[in-house]
Amino acid sequence: RLGRYEEAEAMHRRALEGREKGLGPEHPHTLTSVSNLGSVLESLGRYEEAEAMHRRDLEGSERVLGPEHPQTLNSVSNLSSMLKSLGKYKQRK
């Protein structure tokens, strides 16, 4: 099971790199790849890395799309969920 998350991480990193090169770092499709990578990192328990990806997604979405855009609001939700997971993780440590 863990091997699939690691494979997914590699694929999301590949997609992110391609989109950054082809579309730029703040294109909405690139930001979607950032969020997808954050979600996989969260699933792997790499919460600090996941938080950084979700924050990058949110900050970029706010700049490019605006604070009320549906994709931006989805980014808010993703970061919120990740922070909840991070809190649970830190409580266990």
PDB file of C-alpha atoms in Angstrom:
ATOM      1  CA  ARG A   1       0.000   0.000   0.000  1.00  0.00           C
ATOM      2  CA  LEU A   2       2.748   2.464   0.936  1.00  0.00           C
ATOM      3  CA  GLY A   3       4.485   1.787  -2.371  1.00  0.00           C
ATOM      4  CA  ARG A   4       1.507   3.197  -4.236  1.00  0.00           C
ATOM      5  CA  TYR A   5       1.716   6.494  -2.343  1.00  0.00           C
ATOM      6  CA  GLU A   6       5.405   6.710  -3.131  1.00  0.00           C
ATOM      7  CA  GLU A   7       4.666   6.014  -6.787  1.00  0.00           C
ATOM      8  CA  ALA A   8       1.918   8.640  -6.699  1.00  0.00           C
ATOM      9  CA  GLU A   9       4.344  11.131  -5.166  1.00  0.00           C
ATOM     10  CA  ALA A  10       6.804  10.585  -8.013  1.00  0.00           C
ATOM     11  CA  MET A  11       4.077  11.010 -10.604  1.00  0.00           C
ATOM     12  CA  HIS A  12       2.738  14.186  -8.986  1.00  0.00           C
ATOM     13  CA  ARG A  13       6.259  15.629  -8.809  1.00  0.00           C
ATOM     14  CA  ARG A  14       6.715  14.853 -12.506  1.00  0.00           C
ATOM     15  CA  ALA A  15       3.421  16.544 -13.367  1.00  0.00           C
ATOM     16  CA  LEU A  16       4.311  19.553 -11.217  1.00  0.00           C
ATOM     17  CA  GLU A  17       7.722  19.966 -12.821  1.00  0.00           C
ATOM     18  CA  GLY A  18       6.212  19.756 -16.303  1.00  0.00           C
ATOM     19  CA  ARG A  19       3.505  22.270 -15.517  1.00  0.00           C
ATOM     20  CA  GLU A  20       5.951  24.674 -13.879  1.00  0.00           C
ATOM     21  CA  LYS A  21       8.106  24.582 -17.015  1.00  0.00           C
ATOM     22  CA  GLY A  22       5.254  24.695 -19.510  1.00  0.00           C
ATOM     23  CA  LEU A  23       2.703  26.904 -17.788  1.00  0.00           C
ATOM     24  CA  GLY A  24       4.590  28.762 -15.070  1.00  0.00           C
ATOM     25  CA  PRO A  25       4.626  28.429 -11.286  1.00  0.00           C
ATOM     26  CA  GLU A  26       1.294  30.174 -10.629  1.00  0.00           C
ATOM     27  CA  HIS A  27      -0.880  28.899 -13.460  1.00  0.00           C
ATOM     28  CA  PRO A  28      -4.068  27.358 -12.014  1.00  0.00           C
ATOM     29  CA  HIS A  29      -3.182  23.917 -13.434  1.00  0.00           C
ATOM     30  CA  THR A  30       0.257  24.145 -11.812  1.00  0.00           C
ATOM     31  CA  LEU A  31      -1.348  25.070  -8.508  1.00  0.00           C
ATOM     32  CA  THR A  32      -3.614  22.034  -8.809  1.00  0.00           C
ATOM     33  CA  SER A  33      -0.490  19.888  -9.148  1.00  0.00           C
ATOM     34  CA  VAL A  34       0.952  21.586  -6.058  1.00  0.00           C
ATOM     35  CA  SER A  35      -2.199  20.710  -4.122  1.00  0.00           C
ATOM     36  CA  ASN A  36      -2.215  17.121  -5.398  1.00  0.00           C
ATOM     37  CA  LEU A  37       1.373  16.664  -4.280  1.00  0.00           C
ATOM     38  CA  GLY A  38       0.485  18.138  -0.888  1.00  0.00           C
ATOM     39  CA  SER A  39      -2.307  15.607  -0.495  1.00  0.00           C
ATOM     40  CA  VAL A  40      -0.017  12.676  -1.277  1.00  0.00           C
ATOM     41  CA  LEU A  41       2.626  13.973   1.131  1.00  0.00           C
ATOM     42  CA  GLU A  42      -0.071  14.228   3.796  1.00  0.00           C
ATOM     43  CA  SER A  43      -1.058  10.609   3.134  1.00  0.00           C
ATOM     44  CA  LEU A  44       2.582   9.645   3.608  1.00  0.00           C
ATOM     45  CA  GLY A  45       2.630  11.405   6.997  1.00  0.00           C
ATOM     46  CA  ARG A  46       5.040  14.074   5.759  1.00  0.00           C
ATOM     47  CA  TYR A  47       2.960  16.853   7.228  1.00  0.00           C
ATOM     48  CA  GLU A  48       5.473  19.687   7.183  1.00  0.00           C
ATOM     49  CA  GLU A  49       6.136  19.163   3.471  1.00  0.00           C
ATOM     50  CA  ALA A  50       2.406  18.824   2.830  1.00  0.00           C
ATOM     51  CA  GLU A  51       1.726  22.057   4.689  1.00  0.00           C
ATOM     52  CA  ALA A  52       4.282  23.893   2.555  1.00  0.00           C
ATOM     53  CA  MET A  53       2.634  22.618  -0.639  1.00  0.00           C
ATOM     54  CA  HIS A  54      -0.872  23.528   0.517  1.00  0.00           C
ATOM     55  CA  ARG A  55       0.275  27.001   1.587  1.00  0.00           C
ATOM     56  CA  ARG A  56       1.962  27.522  -1.780  1.00  0.00           C
ATOM     57  CA  ASP A  57      -1.263  26.497  -3.506  1.00  0.00           C
ATOM     58  CA  LEU A  58      -3.389  28.823  -1.372  1.00  0.00           C
ATOM     59  CA  GLU A  59      -1.092  31.818  -1.712  1.00  0.00           C
ATOM     60  CA  GLY A  60      -0.811  31.374  -5.474  1.00  0.00           C
ATOM     61  CA  SER A  61      -4.556  30.867  -5.888  1.00  0.00           C
ATOM     62  CA  GLU A  62      -5.305  34.009  -3.904  1.00  0.00           C
ATOM     63  CA  ARG A  63      -2.920  36.025  -6.079  1.00  0.00           C
ATOM     64  CA  VAL A  64      -3.975  34.602  -9.434  1.00  0.00           C
ATOM     65  CA  LEU A  65      -7.662  33.816  -8.971  1.00  0.00           C
ATOM     66  CA  GLY A  66      -8.712  35.976  -6.030  1.00  0.00           C
ATOM     67  CA  PRO A  67      -9.790  35.106  -2.494  1.00  0.00           C
ATOM     68  CA  GLU A  68     -13.379  34.132  -3.358  1.00  0.00           C
ATOM     69  CA  HIS A  69     -12.713  31.937  -6.400  1.00  0.00           C
ATOM     70  CA  PRO A  70     -13.957  28.341  -5.965  1.00  0.00           C
ATOM     71  CA  GLN A  71     -10.450  26.921  -6.534  1.00  0.00           C
ATOM     72  CA  THR A  72      -9.049  29.275  -3.883  1.00  0.00           C
ATOM     73  CA  LEU A  73     -11.743  28.227  -1.437  1.00  0.00           C
ATOM     74  CA  ASN A  74     -10.882  24.589  -2.158  1.00  0.00           C
ATOM     75  CA  SER A  75      -7.271  25.455  -1.329  1.00  0.00           C
ATOM     76  CA  VAL A  76      -8.415  26.931   1.990  1.00  0.00           C
ATOM     77  CA  SER A  77     -10.267  23.710   2.746  1.00  0.00           C
ATOM     78  CA  ASN A  78      -7.288  21.522   1.812  1.00  0.00           C
ATOM     79  CA  LEU A  79      -4.930  23.511   4.040  1.00  0.00           C
ATOM     80  CA  SER A  80      -7.423  23.447   6.889  1.00  0.00           C
ATOM     81  CA  SER A  81      -7.768  19.663   6.688  1.00  0.00           C
ATOM     82  CA  MET A  82      -4.014  19.233   6.524  1.00  0.00           C
ATOM     83  CA  LEU A  83      -3.492  21.463   9.586  1.00  0.00           C
ATOM     84  CA  LYS A  84      -6.024  19.344  11.443  1.00  0.00           C
ATOM     85  CA  SER A  85      -3.988  16.245  10.549  1.00  0.00           C
ATOM     86  CA  LEU A  86      -0.784  18.005  11.571  1.00  0.00           C
ATOM     87  CA  GLY A  87      -2.284  18.839  14.966  1.00  0.00           C
ATOM     88  CA  LYS A  88      -3.203  15.207  15.526  1.00  0.00           C
ATOM     89  CA  TYR A  89       0.285  14.145  14.470  1.00  0.00           C
ATOM     90  CA  LYS A  90       1.975  16.589  16.872  1.00  0.00           C
ATOM     91  CA  GLN A  91      -0.284  15.479  19.736  1.00  0.00           C
ATOM     92  CA  ARG A  92       0.869  11.875  19.202  1.00  0.00           C
ATOM     93  CA  LYS A  93       4.561  12.788  19.296  1.00  0.00           C
TER      94      LYS A  93
END
